[in-house]
mmCIF file of C-alpha atoms in Angstrom:
data_model
loop_
_atom_site.group_PDB
_atom_site.id
_atom_site.type_symbol
_atom_site.label_atom_id
_atom_site.label_comp_id
_atom_site.label_asym_id
_atom_site.label_seq_id
_atom_site.Cartn_x
_atom_site.Cartn_y
_atom_site.Cartn_z
ATOM 1 C CA MET A 182 22.553 -10.915 4.160
ATOM 2 C CA ARG A 183 21.411 -9.709 7.250
ATOM 3 C CA VAL A 184 18.287 -7.539 6.905
ATOM 4 C CA LEU A 185 16.329 -5.307 9.385
ATOM 5 C CA VAL A 186 13.027 -5.364 9.029
ATOM 6 C CA THR A 187 11.181 -2.128 10.648
ATOM 7 C CA GLY A 188 7.737 -3.114 11.360
ATOM 8 C CA GLY A 189 8.801 -6.850 11.122
ATOM 9 C CA ALA A 190 6.106 -8.440 13.454
ATOM 10 C CA GLY A 191 3.203 -6.339 11.361
ATOM 11 C CA PHE A 192 1.026 -7.787 8.633
ATOM 12 C CA ILE A 193 3.488 -7.156 5.612
ATOM 13 C CA GLY A 194 6.449 -7.270 7.851
ATOM 14 C CA SER A 195 5.809 -10.774 9.166
ATOM 15 C CA GLN A 196 5.557 -12.268 5.742
ATOM 16 C CA VAL A 197 8.841 -10.487 4.966
ATOM 17 C CA VAL A 198 10.798 -11.645 7.408
ATOM 18 C CA ALA A 199 9.528 -15.217 6.685
ATOM 19 C CA ALA A 200 10.080 -14.849 2.796
ATOM 20 C CA LEU A 201 13.714 -13.628 3.756
ATOM 21 C CA SER A 202 14.544 -16.530 6.257
ATOM 22 C CA ALA A 203 13.040 -19.145 3.334
ATOM 23 C CA ARG A 204 15.772 -17.667 1.127
ATOM 24 C CA GLY A 205 18.707 -17.856 3.798
ATOM 25 C CA HIS A 206 18.929 -14.328 4.798
ATOM 26 C CA GLU A 207 19.061 -13.502 8.456
ATOM 27 C CA ALA A 208 16.093 -11.124 9.305
ATOM 28 C CA VAL A 209 16.137 -8.914 12.054
ATOM 29 C CA VAL A 210 12.947 -7.984 13.401
ATOM 30 C CA TYR A 211 12.655 -4.220 14.985
ATOM 31 C CA ASP A 212 8.747 -3.577 15.982
ATOM 32 C CA VAL A 213 7.155 -2.182 18.876
ATOM 33 C CA ARG A 214 4.500 -4.970 18.660
ATOM 34 C CA ASP A 215 7.515 -6.943 19.770
ATOM 35 C CA ASP A 216 9.323 -4.531 22.075
ATOM 36 C CA PRO A 217 7.830 -1.471 23.141
ATOM 37 C CA GLY A 218 11.273 0.435 22.985
ATOM 38 C CA ALA A 219 11.482 -0.418 19.431
ATOM 39 C CA ASP A 220 10.410 2.873 18.007
ATOM 40 C CA VAL A 221 11.693 3.645 14.625
ATOM 41 C CA ARG A 222 11.982 7.368 15.833
ATOM 42 C CA ASP A 223 14.216 6.373 18.712
ATOM 43 C CA ALA A 224 17.644 7.205 17.076
ATOM 44 C CA GLU A 225 19.618 5.284 19.765
ATOM 45 C CA GLY A 226 17.663 2.242 19.199
ATOM 46 C CA VAL A 227 17.949 2.235 15.614
ATOM 47 C CA ARG A 228 21.548 2.645 15.754
ATOM 48 C CA ARG A 229 21.466 -0.690 17.908
ATOM 49 C CA ALA A 230 19.574 -2.510 15.526
ATOM 50 C CA LEU A 231 21.755 -1.534 12.808
ATOM 51 C CA ARG A 232 25.042 -3.249 13.956
ATOM 52 C CA GLY A 233 26.073 -5.978 11.302
ATOM 53 C CA VAL A 234 23.254 -5.259 8.962
ATOM 54 C CA ASP A 235 23.427 -5.367 5.303
ATOM 55 C CA ALA A 236 20.288 -3.545 4.518
ATOM 56 C CA VAL A 237 17.103 -2.520 5.707
ATOM 57 C CA CYS A 238 13.649 -2.900 4.495
ATOM 58 C CA HIS A 239 11.499 -0.343 5.746
ATOM 59 C CA GLN A 240 7.872 -1.453 6.541
ATOM 60 C CA ALA A 241 6.954 0.682 9.993
ATOM 61 C CA ALA A 242 4.603 3.017 9.232
ATOM 62 C CA MET A 243 1.169 4.572 10.563
ATOM 63 C CA VAL A 244 -1.484 3.679 7.600
ATOM 64 C CA GLY A 245 -4.940 4.374 6.544
ATOM 65 C CA LEU A 246 -6.596 7.509 5.357
ATOM 66 C CA GLY A 247 -6.771 8.823 8.921
ATOM 67 C CA ASN A 248 -9.080 11.415 10.236
ATOM 68 C CA GLY A 249 -8.795 14.595 7.907
ATOM 69 C CA VAL A 250 -5.798 16.693 9.259
ATOM 70 C CA ALA A 251 -6.550 16.143 12.996
ATOM 71 C CA ASP A 252 -3.748 13.398 13.191
ATOM 72 C CA ALA A 253 -1.601 14.771 10.729
ATOM 73 C CA ALA A 254 1.172 15.092 13.343
ATOM 74 C CA ASP A 255 0.956 11.723 14.267
ATOM 75 C CA TYR A 256 1.161 10.432 10.648
ATOM 76 C CA VAL A 257 4.064 12.778 9.965
ATOM 77 C CA SER A 258 5.786 11.734 13.347
ATOM 78 C CA HIS A 259 5.510 7.924 12.788
ATOM 79 C CA ASN A 260 6.148 8.152 8.813
ATOM 80 C CA ASP A 261 8.593 11.028 7.867
ATOM 81 C CA LEU A 262 10.023 11.796 11.265
ATOM 82 C CA GLY A 263 10.684 7.656 11.622
ATOM 83 C CA THR A 264 12.001 7.690 8.108
ATOM 84 C CA ALA A 265 14.409 10.217 8.789
ATOM 85 C CA VAL A 266 15.694 8.871 11.989
ATOM 86 C CA LEU A 267 16.477 5.661 10.254
ATOM 87 C CA VAL A 268 17.970 6.945 6.972
ATOM 88 C CA ALA A 269 20.359 9.270 9.147
ATOM 89 C CA ALA A 270 21.310 6.573 11.079
ATOM 90 C CA MET A 271 21.773 4.156 8.054
ATOM 91 C CA ALA A 272 24.113 7.011 6.814
ATOM 92 C CA GLU A 273 25.977 6.873 10.001
ATOM 93 C CA ALA A 274 26.465 2.843 10.261
ATOM 94 C CA GLY A 275 27.413 2.906 6.691
ATOM 95 C CA VAL A 276 24.439 0.303 5.509
ATOM 96 C CA ARG A 277 23.810 1.176 1.911
ATOM 97 C CA ARG A 278 21.015 -0.614 0.735
ATOM 98 C CA LEU A 279 16.962 0.377 1.467
ATOM 99 C CA VAL A 280 13.651 -1.051 0.394
ATOM 100 C CA LEU A 281 10.970 1.242 1.640
ATOM 101 C CA ALA A 282 6.831 0.173 1.759
ATOM 102 C CA GLY A 283 5.517 2.712 -0.601
ATOM 103 C CA SER A 284 2.002 2.991 -1.747
ATOM 104 C CA MET A 285 -0.117 3.645 -4.530
ATOM 105 C CA VAL A 286 -2.060 6.682 -2.838
ATOM 106 C CA VAL A 287 0.885 9.083 -3.833
ATOM 107 C CA TYR A 288 -1.062 9.355 -7.140
ATOM 108 C CA GLY A 289 -4.329 10.373 -6.154
ATOM 109 C CA GLU A 290 -6.624 9.328 -8.844
ATOM 110 C CA GLY A 291 -5.239 6.714 -11.329
ATOM 111 C CA ARG A 292 -4.877 7.063 -15.170
ATOM 112 C CA TYR A 293 -7.735 8.174 -17.339
ATOM 113 C CA GLU A 294 -8.435 9.122 -21.055
ATOM 114 C CA CYS A 295 -10.744 11.518 -22.704
ATOM 115 C CA VAL A 296 -11.897 10.406 -26.313
ATOM 116 C CA ARG A 297 -11.574 14.217 -26.955
ATOM 117 C CA HIS A 298 -8.820 15.184 -24.699
ATOM 118 C CA GLY A 299 -6.194 12.286 -24.355
ATOM 119 C CA VAL A 300 -5.090 11.394 -20.887
ATOM 120 C CA VAL A 301 -6.008 13.935 -18.305
ATOM 121 C CA ARG A 302 -5.557 14.216 -14.562
ATOM 122 C CA PRO A 303 -9.581 14.785 -13.088
ATOM 123 C CA GLY A 304 -9.447 16.604 -9.828
ATOM 124 C CA PRO A 305 -10.852 15.539 -6.667
ATOM 125 C CA ARG A 306 -14.625 14.583 -6.983
ATOM 126 C CA ALA A 307 -16.929 17.351 -5.792
ATOM 127 C CA VAL A 308 -19.225 16.349 -2.801
ATOM 128 C CA GLU A 309 -22.368 17.562 -4.645
ATOM 129 C CA ASP A 310 -21.905 14.821 -7.232
ATOM 130 C CA LEU A 311 -20.853 12.023 -4.733
ATOM 131 C CA ASP A 312 -24.241 13.023 -2.524
ATOM 132 C CA ALA A 313 -25.929 12.576 -6.184
ATOM 133 C CA GLY A 314 -24.298 9.117 -6.822
ATOM 134 C CA ARG A 315 -22.286 10.913 -9.504
ATOM 135 C CA PHE A 316 -18.900 8.676 -8.598
ATOM 136 C CA GLU A 317 -17.145 8.711 -11.990
ATOM 137 C CA PRO A 318 -14.481 12.041 -12.329
ATOM 138 C CA PRO A 319 -15.334 13.780 -15.431
ATOM 139 C CA CYS A 320 -12.834 15.143 -17.991
ATOM 140 C CA PRO A 321 -11.642 18.165 -16.627
ATOM 141 C CA VAL A 322 -11.669 20.098 -19.925
ATOM 142 C CA CYS A 323 -14.920 19.107 -21.428
ATOM 143 C CA GLY A 324 -17.011 17.185 -18.659
ATOM 144 C CA ALA A 325 -17.093 13.795 -20.726
ATOM 145 C CA ASP A 326 -17.156 10.571 -19.564
ATOM 146 C CA LEU A 327 -13.608 9.104 -18.991
ATOM 147 C CA VAL A 328 -11.916 5.360 -19.188
ATOM 148 C CA PRO A 329 -9.897 4.373 -16.526
ATOM 149 C CA GLY A 330 -6.720 2.805 -17.127
ATOM 150 C CA LEU A 331 -3.562 1.289 -15.504
ATOM 151 C CA VAL A 332 -1.226 3.995 -13.821
ATOM 152 C CA GLY A 333 2.707 3.657 -14.551
ATOM 153 C CA GLU A 334 5.221 5.153 -11.999
ATOM 154 C CA ASP A 335 6.178 8.077 -14.428
ATOM 155 C CA ALA A 336 2.436 9.358 -13.923
ATOM 156 C CA PRO A 337 2.682 12.938 -11.928
ATOM 157 C CA VAL A 338 1.839 12.279 -8.063
ATOM 158 C CA ASP A 339 -0.999 13.778 -6.505
ATOM 159 C CA PRO A 340 -1.515 12.900 -2.815
ATOM 160 C CA ARG A 341 -4.969 13.838 -1.702
ATOM 161 C CA ASN A 342 -4.814 13.137 1.978
ATOM 162 C CA VAL A 343 -2.255 13.119 5.055
ATOM 163 C CA TYR A 344 -1.123 9.803 4.953
ATOM 164 C CA ALA A 345 -0.314 9.956 1.158
ATOM 165 C CA THR A 346 1.587 13.037 1.650
ATOM 166 C CA THR A 347 3.827 11.081 4.274
ATOM 167 C CA LYS A 348 4.233 8.066 1.638
ATOM 168 C CA LEU A 349 5.652 10.329 -0.724
ATOM 169 C CA ALA A 350 7.867 12.349 1.912
ATOM 170 C CA GLN A 351 9.058 9.080 2.822
ATOM 171 C CA GLU A 352 10.230 8.440 -0.796
ATOM 172 C CA HIS A 353 11.667 12.021 -1.139
ATOM 173 C CA LEU A 354 13.725 11.033 2.293
ATOM 174 C CA ALA A 355 15.015 7.569 0.993
ATOM 175 C CA ALA A 356 15.906 9.485 -2.360
ATOM 176 C CA ALA A 357 17.857 12.274 -0.336
ATOM 177 C CA TRP A 358 19.806 9.394 1.219
ATOM 178 C CA ALA A 359 20.566 7.611 -1.605
ATOM 179 C CA ARG A 360 21.868 10.492 -3.170
ATOM 180 C CA CYS A 361 24.088 11.511 -0.050
ATOM 181 C CA THR A 362 25.490 8.430 0.476
ATOM 182 C CA GLY A 363 25.633 6.479 -2.596
ATOM 183 C CA GLY A 364 23.085 3.906 -1.265
ATOM 184 C CA SER A 365 20.871 1.818 -3.256
ATOM 185 C CA ALA A 366 17.035 2.671 -2.709
ATOM 186 C CA VAL A 367 13.979 0.881 -3.750
ATOM 187 C CA ALA A 368 10.211 2.231 -3.194
ATOM 188 C CA LEU A 369 7.708 -0.336 -3.742
ATOM 189 C CA ARG A 370 4.259 0.947 -4.519
ATOM 190 C CA TYR A 371 1.991 -1.011 -2.656
ATOM 191 C CA HIS A 372 -1.517 -1.436 -3.942
ATOM 192 C CA ASN A 373 -4.388 -3.108 -2.033
ATOM 193 C CA VAL A 374 -2.523 -5.762 0.075
ATOM 194 C CA TYR A 375 -4.733 -8.675 1.488
ATOM 195 C CA GLY A 376 -4.100 -12.191 2.931
ATOM 196 C CA PRO A 377 -3.721 -13.717 6.047
ATOM 197 C CA GLY A 378 -2.955 -11.967 9.385
ATOM 198 C CA MET A 379 -4.583 -8.850 8.245
ATOM 199 C CA PRO A 380 -5.531 -6.554 10.781
ATOM 200 C CA ARG A 381 -9.393 -6.936 11.963
ATOM 201 C CA ASP A 382 -11.481 -3.779 12.566
ATOM 202 C CA THR A 383 -9.240 -0.861 13.064
ATOM 203 C CA PRO A 384 -9.748 2.478 11.399
ATOM 204 C CA TYR A 385 -6.789 1.966 9.396
ATOM 205 C CA ALA A 386 -7.628 -1.505 7.600
ATOM 206 C CA GLY A 387 -7.866 -1.892 4.307
ATOM 207 C CA VAL A 388 -11.755 -2.575 2.428
ATOM 208 C CA ALA A 389 -10.928 -6.607 2.210
ATOM 209 C CA SER A 390 -10.408 -6.589 6.149
ATOM 210 C CA PHE A 391 -13.402 -4.671 6.905
ATOM 211 C CA PHE A 392 -15.869 -6.760 4.498
ATOM 212 C CA ARG A 393 -14.063 -10.421 5.847
ATOM 213 C CA SER A 394 -14.309 -9.298 9.577
ATOM 214 C CA ALA A 395 -18.179 -8.139 8.752
ATOM 215 C CA LEU A 396 -18.375 -11.578 7.356
ATOM 216 C CA ALA A 397 -17.238 -13.250 10.340
ATOM 217 C CA ARG A 398 -19.785 -11.273 12.606
ATOM 218 C CA GLY A 399 -22.474 -12.805 10.278
ATOM 219 C CA GLU A 400 -23.237 -9.265 8.551
ATOM 220 C CA ALA A 401 -23.340 -8.410 4.887
ATOM 221 C CA PRO A 402 -20.055 -6.514 3.799
ATOM 222 C CA ARG A 403 -21.270 -2.882 3.025
ATOM 223 C CA VAL A 404 -19.837 -1.726 -0.392
ATOM 224 C CA PHE A 405 -19.599 2.115 -0.730
ATOM 225 C CA GLU A 406 -20.483 3.920 -3.902
ATOM 226 C CA ASP A 407 -21.860 1.650 -6.511
ATOM 227 C CA GLY A 408 -19.507 -0.992 -6.312
ATOM 228 C CA ARG A 409 -17.847 -0.054 -9.632
ATOM 229 C CA GLN A 410 -14.658 1.477 -8.507
ATOM 230 C CA ARG A 411 -11.652 -0.261 -9.482
ATOM 231 C CA ARG A 412 -8.534 -1.575 -7.197
ATOM 232 C CA ASP A 413 -5.956 -4.058 -7.831
ATOM 233 C CA PHE A 414 -5.753 -6.610 -4.978
ATOM 234 C CA VAL A 415 -2.213 -8.158 -4.544
ATOM 235 C CA HIS A 416 -1.476 -11.091 -1.875
ATOM 236 C CA VAL A 417 0.444 -10.366 0.970
ATOM 237 C CA ARG A 418 2.849 -12.995 0.276
ATOM 238 C CA ASP A 419 3.104 -11.936 -3.581
ATOM 239 C CA VAL A 420 4.480 -8.243 -1.589
ATOM 240 C CA ALA A 421 6.754 -10.298 0.505
ATOM 241 C CA SER A 422 8.573 -11.657 -2.657
ATOM 242 C CA ALA A 423 8.476 -8.522 -4.129
ATOM 243 C CA ASN A 424 10.500 -7.124 -1.166
ATOM 244 C CA LEU A 425 13.104 -10.136 -1.421
ATOM 245 C CA ALA A 426 13.439 -9.315 -5.201
ATOM 246 C CA ALA A 427 14.163 -5.894 -4.107
ATOM 247 C CA LEU A 428 16.396 -6.517 -1.344
ATOM 248 C CA GLU A 429 18.375 -8.927 -3.816
ATOM 249 C CA THR A 430 18.615 -6.944 -6.744
ATOM 250 C CA GLY A 431 18.522 -3.306 -5.285
ATOM 251 C CA SER A 432 19.382 -0.185 -7.629
ATOM 252 C CA VAL A 433 22.016 1.901 -8.957
ATOM 253 C CA PRO A 434 23.969 3.119 -6.490
ATOM 254 C CA GLY A 435 22.749 7.081 -5.444
ATOM 255 C CA THR A 436 19.310 6.483 -6.566
ATOM 256 C CA LEU A 437 16.050 5.627 -5.654
ATOM 257 C CA VAL A 438 13.408 3.690 -7.889
ATOM 258 C CA SER A 439 9.879 3.347 -7.404
ATOM 259 C CA TYR A 440 8.061 0.426 -8.763
ATOM 260 C CA ASN A 441 4.221 -0.355 -8.789
ATOM 261 C CA THR A 442 3.330 -3.551 -6.648
ATOM 262 C CA GLY A 443 0.054 -5.038 -7.822
ATOM 263 C CA SER A 444 -1.432 -8.256 -9.071
ATOM 264 C CA GLY A 445 -1.769 -6.652 -12.598
ATOM 265 C CA GLU A 446 -5.396 -8.204 -12.623
ATOM 266 C CA PRO A 447 -7.737 -4.972 -11.954
ATOM 267 C CA HIS A 448 -11.239 -5.834 -10.189
ATOM 268 C CA THR A 449 -14.173 -3.528 -8.970
ATOM 269 C CA VAL A 450 -14.491 -3.236 -5.124
ATOM 270 C CA GLY A 451 -17.873 -5.034 -5.776
ATOM 271 C CA GLU A 452 -16.414 -8.099 -7.230
ATOM 272 C CA MET A 453 -13.931 -8.698 -4.244
ATOM 273 C CA ALA A 454 -16.917 -8.209 -1.811
ATOM 274 C CA ARG A 455 -18.882 -11.058 -3.634
ATOM 275 C CA ALA A 456 -15.769 -13.209 -4.112
ATOM 276 C CA LEU A 457 -14.927 -13.263 -0.526
ATOM 277 C CA ALA A 458 -18.548 -13.699 0.809
ATOM 278 C CA ASP A 459 -19.180 -16.590 -1.901
ATOM 279 C CA ALA A 460 -15.821 -18.212 -0.608
ATOM 280 C CA TYR A 461 -16.870 -17.457 2.802
ATOM 281 C CA GLY A 462 -20.544 -18.617 2.282
ATOM 282 C CA GLY A 463 -22.458 -15.384 2.530
ATOM 283 C CA PRO A 464 -24.046 -13.214 3.624
ATOM 284 C CA ALA A 465 -24.038 -11.437 0.150
ATOM 285 C CA PRO A 466 -22.639 -7.750 0.102
ATOM 286 C CA VAL A 467 -24.998 -4.734 0.172
ATOM 287 C CA VAL A 468 -24.044 -1.924 -2.127
ATOM 288 C CA THR A 469 -24.908 1.466 0.108
ATOM 289 C CA GLY A 470 -23.998 4.371 -1.837
ATOM 290 C CA GLU A 471 -22.340 5.807 0.797
ATOM 291 C CA TYR A 472 -18.746 7.120 0.180
ATOM 292 C CA ARG A 473 -15.672 8.526 1.989
ATOM 293 C CA LEU A 474 -14.363 12.125 1.157
ATOM 294 C CA GLY A 475 -10.887 11.688 -0.024
ATOM 295 C CA ASP A 476 -11.045 8.455 -1.732
ATOM 296 C CA VAL A 477 -10.145 8.069 -5.136
ATOM 297 C CA ARG A 478 -12.387 6.467 -7.899
ATOM 298 C CA HIS A 479 -10.286 4.072 -9.585
ATOM 299 C CA ILE A 480 -6.443 3.298 -8.807
ATOM 300 C CA THR A 481 -4.649 0.500 -10.719
ATOM 301 C CA ALA A 482 -1.077 -0.556 -11.129
ATOM 302 C CA ASP A 483 0.784 -1.003 -14.455
ATOM 303 C CA SER A 484 3.476 -3.167 -12.856
ATOM 304 C CA ALA A 485 5.349 -4.095 -15.930
ATOM 305 C CA ARG A 486 8.351 -2.114 -14.761
ATOM 306 C CA LEU A 487 8.778 -4.130 -11.836
ATOM 307 C CA ARG A 488 8.211 -7.433 -13.463
ATOM 308 C CA GLY A 489 10.883 -6.525 -16.120
ATOM 309 C CA GLU A 490 13.550 -5.399 -14.130
ATOM 310 C CA LEU A 491 13.317 -7.056 -11.259
ATOM 311 C CA GLY A 492 12.223 -10.581 -12.475
ATOM 312 C CA TRP A 493 9.171 -10.582 -9.986
ATOM 313 C CA LYS A 494 5.584 -11.642 -10.741
ATOM 314 C CA ALA A 495 2.397 -12.140 -8.905
ATOM 315 C CA GLU A 496 1.618 -15.858 -8.239
ATOM 316 C CA VAL A 497 -1.957 -16.088 -6.088
ATOM 317 C CA GLY A 498 -4.701 -15.295 -8.497
ATOM 318 C CA PHE A 499 -7.900 -13.608 -7.348
ATOM 319 C CA GLU A 500 -10.143 -16.255 -6.807
ATOM 320 C CA GLU A 501 -7.391 -18.259 -5.008
ATOM 321 C CA GLY A 502 -6.314 -15.770 -2.942
ATOM 322 C CA MET A 503 -9.988 -14.550 -1.582
ATOM 323 C CA ALA A 504 -11.100 -18.034 -1.027
ATOM 324 C CA GLU A 505 -7.957 -18.500 1.300
ATOM 325 C CA PHE A 506 -8.294 -15.001 3.108
ATOM 326 C CA ALA A 507 -11.981 -15.862 3.520
ATOM 327 C CA ARG A 508 -11.170 -18.408 6.073
ATOM 328 C CA ALA A 509 -7.588 -16.964 7.255
ATOM 329 C CA GLY A 510 -6.996 -15.888 10.750
ATOM 330 C CA MET A 511 -6.740 -12.183 11.166
ATOM 331 C CA ARG A 512 -5.017 -10.079 13.752
ATOM 332 C CA ASP A 513 -6.868 -8.404 16.714
ATOM 333 C CA VAL A 514 -4.614 -5.064 16.182
ATOM 334 C CA GLN A 515 -3.510 -3.199 13.579
ATOM 335 C CA GLY A 516 -0.229 -4.514 11.860
#
């Protein structure tokens, strides 16, 4: 299979390219890092790149929470306009298989249960609560404590920042393309991806990158809130293998299927910082109590659908992955 990988020189994209090549497929890299003219918003450039292609793995995106709404136009341009240009060109070229890099941020907060009211959807956390160190979202009905759980793909979507909104719009565009063309579309909703080649010290890097960069400078990782916020840290090679499984299997023609792509092993941010610092050899993390408005408290994946339908499973364990990441090289630019 000949696969066009947009963003194929980036952090995740380069691992997807390696996984494709190892499986005997031909990967065609389309990335502004390799060629400043290879912009996914350039319709003519995308048309040329699609010649002779059997499938597309769309990794190119502007990532991160961003700066409120100040950079909304940039996010919409890179993520949504870029995806629209791509699917239009695919429709014209007759390419009928698409795998999209989605994100767990489309859910907003994760899954919570109240002992009195069952599964509930807490709203955004109030500034006064965060300032007072009350980080756990309360039950929106009675104000009681909640128990966090795993979020499934059928959970309501609730994007809470510009980036999340553009990632959901990408899925809608891919679904519209699939319905119009009879194509097969898969969206992999990545959880917290980490691993070798992660970009360092950019405004868009994940928390694992910031902690690793701090350690390299001889500084203690600074853990926001109380460090007990839960995430699913999934290794980049496992994410690449999920892309490979989705490309080789596809979905029912005319549909988009979304899959949570996580390790299945929730850990707190504090646990991750400690594991990384221990593997690196210190300094120990510092819990600051600071917060970022727009961050969610807990978001962890139920990846059973991906395991059951595509036969994929995460292979890199948390301790093993953090030990490798502690000594791995990182990128000097966003990727």
